[in-house]
Short mmCIF file of C-alpha atoms and ligand atoms in Angstrom, two decimals:
data_model
loop_
_atom_site.label_atom_id
_atom_site.label_comp_id
_atom_site.label_asym_id
_atom_site.label_seq_id
_atom_site.Cartn_x
_atom_site.Cartn_y
_atom_site.Cartn_z
CA MET T 25 -15.45 9.59 19.85
CA ALA T 26 -12.06 10.80 19.01
CA ASP T 27 -8.73 9.62 18.31
CA ASP T 28 -7.12 9.33 21.73
CA ALA T 29 -3.95 11.07 22.21
CA PHE T 30 -2.01 7.71 21.90
CA ALA T 31 -3.10 7.39 18.13
CA ARG T 32 -3.22 11.09 17.40
CA THR T 33 0.41 11.03 19.02
CA LEU T 34 1.41 8.30 17.40
CA LEU T 35 0.46 8.82 13.66
CA ALA T 36 1.11 12.76 13.48
CA TRP T 37 5.52 10.99 14.28
CA HIS T 38 4.58 8.64 11.59
CA ALA T 39 3.67 11.33 8.99
CA ARG T 40 7.17 12.09 9.33
CA HIS T 41 9.47 9.32 11.13
CA GLY T 42 7.91 6.19 10.11
CA ARG T 43 8.89 4.20 6.94
CA HIS T 44 6.40 4.41 4.05
CA ASP T 45 8.96 2.98 1.43
CA LEU T 46 9.08 -1.00 2.42
CA PRO T 47 8.22 -3.45 -0.90
CA TRP T 48 4.40 -5.06 1.06
CA GLN T 49 3.10 -1.50 1.58
CA THR T 50 0.53 -1.66 -1.31
CA PRO T 51 -2.61 -2.45 -0.30
CA ASP T 52 -2.50 -5.19 -2.33
CA PRO T 53 -3.65 -8.15 0.08
CA TYR T 54 -0.97 -11.41 -1.54
CA LYS T 55 2.04 -9.72 -0.27
CA ARG T 56 0.57 -7.36 2.96
CA TRP T 57 0.19 -11.33 3.43
CA LEU T 58 3.04 -12.84 2.40
CA ALA T 59 4.99 -9.70 3.86
CA GLU T 60 3.29 -10.04 7.28
CA VAL T 61 4.12 -14.43 7.23
CA MET T 62 8.00 -13.61 6.58
CA LEU T 63 7.41 -11.56 9.51
CA GLN T 64 6.10 -13.57 11.85
CA GLN T 65 10.15 -14.70 12.74
CA THR T 66 12.29 -11.68 10.78
CA THR T 67 13.36 -8.46 10.42
CA VAL T 68 12.42 -6.35 7.59
CA ALA T 69 16.37 -6.00 6.22
CA ALA T 70 16.33 -9.98 6.04
CA ALA T 71 13.01 -10.69 4.78
CA ILE T 72 13.27 -8.04 1.75
CA PRO T 73 15.30 -9.87 -0.64
CA TYR T 74 13.35 -14.01 -0.04
CA PHE T 75 9.95 -11.72 -0.21
CA THR T 76 11.23 -9.49 -3.45
CA ARG T 77 12.00 -13.64 -5.40
CA PHE T 78 9.55 -15.16 -4.48
CA THR T 79 7.11 -12.26 -6.21
CA GLU T 80 8.27 -12.21 -8.61
CA ARG T 81 8.05 -16.28 -8.97
CA PHE T 82 5.22 -16.34 -8.04
CA PRO T 83 2.53 -13.25 -8.56
CA ASP T 84 0.09 -14.12 -7.20
CA VAL T 85 -2.10 -16.31 -4.84
CA ALA T 86 -2.90 -19.05 -8.20
CA THR T 87 0.94 -19.81 -8.94
CA LEU T 88 1.30 -20.77 -5.49
CA ALA T 89 -1.35 -22.65 -5.71
CA ALA T 90 -0.40 -24.03 -8.19
CA ALA T 91 3.20 -24.50 -7.48
CA SER T 92 4.75 -27.04 -5.66
CA LEU T 93 5.15 -27.58 -2.06
CA ASP T 94 9.40 -28.48 -2.85
CA ASP T 95 9.48 -25.19 -5.37
CA VAL T 96 7.47 -23.72 -2.80
CA LEU T 97 10.50 -24.45 0.33
CA ALA T 98 13.23 -23.84 -2.54
CA LEU T 99 12.49 -19.76 -2.54
CA TRP T 100 12.43 -19.99 1.01
CA ALA T 101 15.08 -21.60 2.38
CA GLY T 102 17.42 -19.52 4.28
CA LEU T 103 14.39 -17.35 6.29
CA GLY T 104 14.01 -20.30 8.50
CA TYR T 105 10.93 -20.68 10.95
CA TYR T 106 9.82 -23.64 7.30
CA ALA T 107 6.23 -23.85 8.51
CA ARG T 108 5.68 -21.29 7.41
CA ALA T 109 6.78 -21.79 3.90
CA ARG T 110 4.30 -24.69 4.67
CA ASN T 111 1.09 -23.51 5.57
CA LEU T 112 2.00 -20.47 3.47
CA HIS T 113 1.30 -22.62 0.83
CA ALA T 114 -1.52 -24.56 2.42
CA SER T 115 -3.69 -21.98 2.82
CA ALA T 116 -2.78 -20.30 -1.20
CA ARG T 117 -4.75 -23.64 -1.62
CA LEU T 118 -7.48 -22.84 1.00
CA ILE T 119 -7.85 -19.65 -0.52
CA MET T 120 -8.64 -21.26 -4.02
CA THR T 121 -11.05 -24.10 -2.94
CA ARG T 122 -12.87 -22.06 0.18
CA HIS T 123 -12.79 -18.81 -1.11
CA GLY T 124 -12.69 -18.86 -4.91
CA GLY T 125 -9.36 -17.61 -5.07
CA ALA T 126 -10.35 -14.36 -3.29
CA PHE T 127 -9.11 -12.72 -0.39
CA PRO T 128 -11.21 -12.65 2.85
CA ARG T 129 -12.02 -9.85 4.80
CA THR T 130 -12.51 -10.98 8.19
CA LEU T 131 -10.63 -11.41 10.46
CA ALA T 132 -12.80 -14.55 11.44
CA ALA T 133 -12.16 -16.22 8.01
CA TRP T 134 -7.88 -14.95 7.76
CA THR T 135 -7.70 -17.37 11.83
CA ALA T 136 -9.19 -20.12 9.81
CA LEU T 137 -5.99 -20.41 7.61
CA PRO T 138 -3.53 -22.49 9.19
CA GLY T 139 -0.28 -20.53 10.65
CA ILE T 140 -2.32 -17.07 10.31
CA GLY T 141 -2.58 -16.27 14.20
CA PRO T 142 -4.99 -13.07 15.91
CA SER T 143 -2.61 -10.17 15.84
CA THR T 144 -1.32 -11.58 11.72
CA ALA T 145 -5.23 -11.48 10.49
CA GLY T 146 -4.89 -8.12 11.87
CA ALA T 147 -2.01 -7.32 10.23
CA ILE T 148 -3.73 -8.66 6.67
CA VAL T 149 -7.06 -6.74 6.86
CA ALA T 150 -5.68 -4.18 8.18
CA PHE T 151 -3.39 -2.88 5.81
CA ALA T 152 -5.44 -4.43 3.32
CA PHE T 153 -9.04 -3.72 3.94
CA GLY T 154 -8.65 -0.51 6.24
CA VAL T 155 -10.30 -2.91 9.20
CA ARG T 156 -11.00 -1.67 12.24
CA ALA T 157 -7.80 -4.80 14.20
CA PRO T 158 -6.08 -3.93 16.46
CA ILE T 159 -2.40 -6.84 16.36
CA LEU T 160 0.07 -7.28 19.05
CA ASP T 161 2.95 -8.78 17.30
CA ALA T 162 6.37 -8.36 19.18
CA ASN T 163 6.66 -4.42 18.46
CA ALA T 164 3.01 -3.45 19.83
CA ARG T 165 3.07 -5.37 22.75
CA ARG T 166 6.52 -4.06 23.48
CA VAL T 167 4.79 -0.44 22.94
CA LEU T 168 1.83 -0.87 24.86
CA ARG T 169 3.82 -2.73 28.15
CA ARG T 170 5.96 0.18 28.62
CA PHE T 171 3.11 2.53 27.84
CA HIS T 172 1.17 1.39 30.38
CA GLY T 173 3.56 -0.25 32.78
CA ILE T 174 2.22 -3.66 32.66
CA GLU T 175 4.68 -5.87 33.83
CA GLY T 176 4.73 -10.05 34.43
CA GLN T 177 3.77 -12.74 31.61
CA GLY T 178 0.75 -15.64 31.42
CA THR T 179 -2.61 -15.12 30.15
CA LEU T 180 -4.26 -12.15 31.95
CA VAL T 181 -1.14 -9.64 31.08
CA THR T 182 -1.77 -10.85 27.41
CA GLN T 183 -6.21 -9.89 27.69
CA ARG T 184 -5.22 -6.54 29.58
CA LEU T 185 -2.21 -5.72 26.19
CA TRP T 186 -4.87 -6.66 23.56
CA GLU T 187 -7.14 -4.75 25.34
CA HIS T 188 -5.35 -1.54 25.40
CA ALA T 189 -4.60 -2.30 22.13
CA ARG T 190 -8.53 -2.03 20.62
CA ALA T 191 -9.11 0.57 22.37
CA HIS T 192 -6.01 2.51 20.36
CA LEU T 193 -7.47 2.46 17.59
CA PRO T 194 -8.49 5.07 15.57
CA ARG T 195 -11.69 5.65 13.93
CA THR T 196 -10.00 5.99 10.65
CA ARG T 197 -6.34 5.52 8.63
CA ILE T 198 -6.16 1.93 10.21
CA ALA T 199 -2.94 1.50 8.41
CA ALA T 200 -1.44 4.29 8.92
CA TYR T 201 -1.74 3.37 13.08
CA THR T 202 -0.52 0.38 12.55
CA GLN T 203 2.72 0.88 10.94
CA ALA T 204 2.90 3.12 12.69
CA ILE T 205 2.87 1.10 15.90
CA MET T 206 5.06 -1.59 14.46
CA ASP T 207 7.43 0.95 13.55
CA LEU T 208 7.45 2.78 16.80
CA GLY T 209 8.68 -0.94 18.30
CA ALA T 210 11.31 -0.78 15.46
CA LEU T 211 12.67 2.08 15.53
CA VAL T 212 12.48 4.03 18.76
CA CYS T 213 10.69 1.20 21.43
CA ARG T 214 14.08 -1.41 20.62
CA ALA T 215 14.68 -3.83 23.33
CA ARG T 216 17.12 -0.65 24.48
CA PRO T 217 14.27 2.51 24.34
CA ASN T 218 15.18 5.61 22.24
CA CYS T 219 12.91 7.43 25.06
CA PRO T 220 14.33 11.18 24.65
CA VAL T 221 13.23 11.27 21.00
CA CYS T 222 10.47 8.86 21.60
CA PRO T 223 6.85 10.53 21.28
CA LEU T 224 5.30 9.17 23.54
CA ALA T 225 7.57 9.97 26.21
CA ALA T 226 5.51 12.57 28.10
CA THR T 227 3.04 10.40 28.99
CA CYS T 228 4.26 6.94 28.91
CA ALA T 229 4.42 4.93 32.13
CA PHE T 230 7.79 3.41 31.67
CA GLU T 231 10.25 3.59 33.78
CA GLY T 232 13.34 1.20 33.09
CA GLU T 233 13.87 -2.32 33.57
CA ALA T 234 16.00 -4.10 35.50
CA PRO T 235 18.90 -4.94 34.15
CA ALA T 236 18.96 -9.11 32.92
CA VAL T 237 19.95 -11.57 35.00
CA SER T 238 22.99 -13.07 32.85
CA ALA T 239 23.55 -12.75 29.11
CA ARG T 240 21.44 -15.37 27.50
CA THR T 241 24.17 -18.29 26.31
CA ARG T 242 22.84 -20.56 23.84
CA PRO T 243 23.20 -24.16 23.83
CA GLU T 244 25.36 -26.29 21.38
CA ARG T 245 24.74 -29.14 20.01
CA GLN T 246 26.79 -31.19 17.48
CA ALA T 247 26.36 -33.44 14.08
CA VAL T 248 27.40 -35.11 11.07
CA MET T 249 26.40 -34.93 7.74
CA MET T 250 27.40 -37.30 5.07
CA LEU T 251 28.30 -35.99 1.38
CA VAL T 252 27.20 -39.90 -0.08
CA HIS T 253 28.54 -39.02 -3.34
CA ARG T 254 28.37 -41.32 -6.66
CA ARG T 255 29.28 -40.76 -10.32
CA ARG T 256 32.63 -39.37 -8.83
CA GLY T 257 31.55 -37.16 -7.17
CA ARG T 258 29.04 -36.47 -9.61
CA GLU T 259 26.03 -36.20 -7.67
CA VAL T 260 25.01 -36.20 -3.82
CA LEU T 261 22.14 -38.12 -1.93
CA LEU T 262 20.23 -35.81 -0.56
CA LEU T 263 16.97 -37.53 1.80
CA ARG T 264 13.96 -34.98 2.30
CA ARG T 265 13.48 -34.83 5.71
CA PRO T 266 10.44 -34.93 7.73
CA PRO T 267 7.42 -32.36 7.62
CA LYS T 268 7.61 -31.60 11.11
CA GLY T 269 10.33 -30.30 13.22
CA ILE T 270 13.64 -28.79 11.75
CA TRP T 271 14.14 -28.16 8.35
CA GLY T 272 10.37 -30.04 8.15
CA GLY T 273 9.71 -31.59 4.21
CA LEU T 274 13.04 -29.28 3.36
CA TRP T 275 15.93 -31.77 1.41
CA SER T 276 19.02 -32.05 3.48
CA LEU T 277 21.72 -34.29 3.55
CA PRO T 278 22.22 -38.71 5.76
CA GLU T 279 23.35 -37.45 9.90
CA CYS T 280 24.81 -38.93 12.14
CA ALA T 281 24.73 -37.65 15.99
CA VAL T 282 28.59 -38.87 16.75
CA LEU T 283 31.98 -40.38 13.37
CA SER T 284 31.31 -43.51 15.40
CA ASP T 285 27.64 -44.15 13.86
CA VAL T 286 28.95 -43.15 10.37
CA PRO T 287 29.30 -46.66 9.61
CA THR T 288 25.67 -48.13 11.59
CA ARG T 289 24.22 -45.08 9.31
CA LEU T 290 25.12 -45.91 6.44
CA THR T 291 24.61 -49.79 6.55
CA GLU T 292 20.63 -49.02 7.68
CA LEU T 293 19.94 -46.76 4.42
CA GLY T 294 21.67 -48.98 2.69
CA ILE T 295 24.44 -47.94 1.26
CA ASP T 296 27.89 -49.51 0.59
CA GLY T 297 31.27 -46.55 0.89
CA LEU T 298 34.71 -45.79 0.92
CA VAL T 299 34.13 -43.03 4.53
CA GLY T 300 36.67 -40.78 3.57
CA ALA T 301 38.57 -37.21 6.34
CA PRO T 302 36.05 -36.06 8.30
CA GLY T 303 36.30 -32.15 6.53
CA THR T 304 36.41 -28.19 9.00
CA PRO T 305 32.92 -27.94 11.15
CA LEU T 306 30.80 -25.39 9.98
CA ARG T 307 29.04 -23.37 12.44
CA HIS T 308 25.48 -22.83 12.38
CA VAL T 309 23.35 -20.85 14.75
CA PHE T 310 19.31 -21.11 15.59
CA THR T 311 17.12 -18.72 17.92
CA HIS T 312 17.67 -21.35 20.50
CA PHE T 313 21.19 -23.20 19.85
CA ALA T 314 24.39 -23.71 18.33
CA LEU T 315 24.88 -26.88 15.85
CA THR T 316 28.32 -27.62 14.91
CA ILE T 317 28.26 -29.88 11.57
CA THR T 318 30.77 -32.11 10.66
CA PRO T 319 31.39 -33.08 6.88
CA VAL T 320 32.00 -36.70 5.70
CA PRO T 321 32.52 -38.23 2.41
CA VAL T 322 31.32 -41.57 1.22
CA ALA T 323 32.19 -42.49 -2.29
CA LEU T 324 30.03 -44.77 -2.97
CA ARG T 325 31.83 -47.93 -3.99
CA PRO T 326 29.41 -49.05 -8.29
CA ARG T 327 25.77 -50.67 -7.96
CA SER T 328 26.15 -51.19 -4.09
CA CYS T 329 23.39 -48.64 -3.25
CA ARG T 330 19.90 -49.55 -2.23
CA ALA T 331 18.20 -45.65 -1.98
CA ARG T 332 16.77 -45.39 -5.28
CA ALA T 333 15.24 -41.72 -5.45
CA ASN T 334 11.49 -41.27 -5.02
CA GLY T 335 9.38 -38.91 -3.51
CA ASP T 336 11.73 -38.53 -0.50
CA ILE T 337 15.69 -39.98 -1.55
CA MET T 338 17.20 -37.56 -4.54
CA TRP T 339 20.58 -38.04 -5.92
CA HIS T 340 21.73 -34.08 -6.92
CA PRO T 341 23.58 -33.26 -9.69
CA GLY T 342 26.06 -30.60 -8.62
CA GLY T 343 25.04 -27.28 -10.83
CA ALA T 344 21.70 -27.93 -10.94
CA PRO T 345 19.95 -25.36 -9.95
CA ALA T 346 19.19 -26.47 -5.88
CA PRO T 347 16.62 -27.60 -4.10
CA GLY T 348 14.68 -26.68 -0.69
CA VAL T 349 17.92 -27.29 1.80
CA PRO T 350 18.43 -25.29 4.60
CA ALA T 351 21.06 -22.73 4.44
CA PRO T 352 23.71 -24.51 6.01
CA VAL T 353 23.26 -27.88 3.65
CA LYS T 354 24.22 -25.30 0.67
CA ARG T 355 27.33 -24.78 2.40
CA LEU T 356 27.93 -27.68 2.44
CA LEU T 357 27.17 -28.54 -0.47
CA ASN T 358 28.80 -26.06 -2.38
CA GLN T 359 31.77 -26.41 -0.49
CA PHE T 360 31.78 -30.00 -2.71
CA TRP T 361 31.01 -29.33 -5.08
S1 SF4 O 412 8.78 7.07 26.24
FE1 SF4 O 412 10.10 5.07 25.78
S2 SF4 O 412 9.30 3.52 26.69
FE2 SF4 O 412 8.18 4.83 26.80
S3 SF4 O 412 6.77 4.25 24.56
FE3 SF4 O 412 8.58 5.83 23.99
S4 SF4 O 412 10.63 4.53 23.72
FE4 SF4 O 412 9.52 2.69 24.68
#
């Protein structure tokens, strides 16, 4: 059976207008896997420098599996959604132990790894091994939804979209086709679609979308972070965050909700310190909320701290390579030093 018009049109468009020089556009399954995980919640432009640093430091799955989670998180710091880094590290170890260091070639084997859903698995096997597997990432979903005039949400809608994704797959050139549907969504069929230049415009069912009722506003949250320091400010106390939740597993500063809670939090940590004047608040925007952080310096009184360094507590010296800390904490540390 011949490829359908949708696939033929996309492939022809991609040959002339698609992206062909992204640093992960090689058949190397390691690079494809790493890129697909990075791109799950990150734009191409933001992912490229991280991808470059990551592959320089961890050039293959064996190096990544042998690294400590702290080293992996340190390179991921600033990219967000840290569960991706933890899952990547855990998957690298499973690929070494379960698959003898060889990358699996089936969807089932990839989706059995932590953090790999069917669309990510489809993209990896299509790009790395030319397997005829569909994808339904945000870009492909938007293109298929509009092209086929599918509205609404829910499991049935998702099933229909997967069916269309499968039905359009060409017999060959699967890697080019997968990149083509991603690129059309990223470059043309964007949130505000550029239909006049779209190769699918003649047969697309899209008739426009109702404008959003109101612009999305992010809830505002507050936090106080304590720069507990000793040795005349040469070392700052860092605590490891719990593995789940925001900045999971990264190193961060002791924190509390409001300034009046600072003494209680210090007591909980066994710290006797001289609390200084709050510094200039720093605002950090997440996908779902904005966080305003007020930094507070706390000079440790000599021999007063019961917080001893261990796997979850660190006295970080200024000037030393930064451990895996979230971007706003890094900024606070840089301001402090
Ligand atoms: S014609 Fe417009 S809505 Fe349809 S696929 Fe192209 S860009 Fe998207």
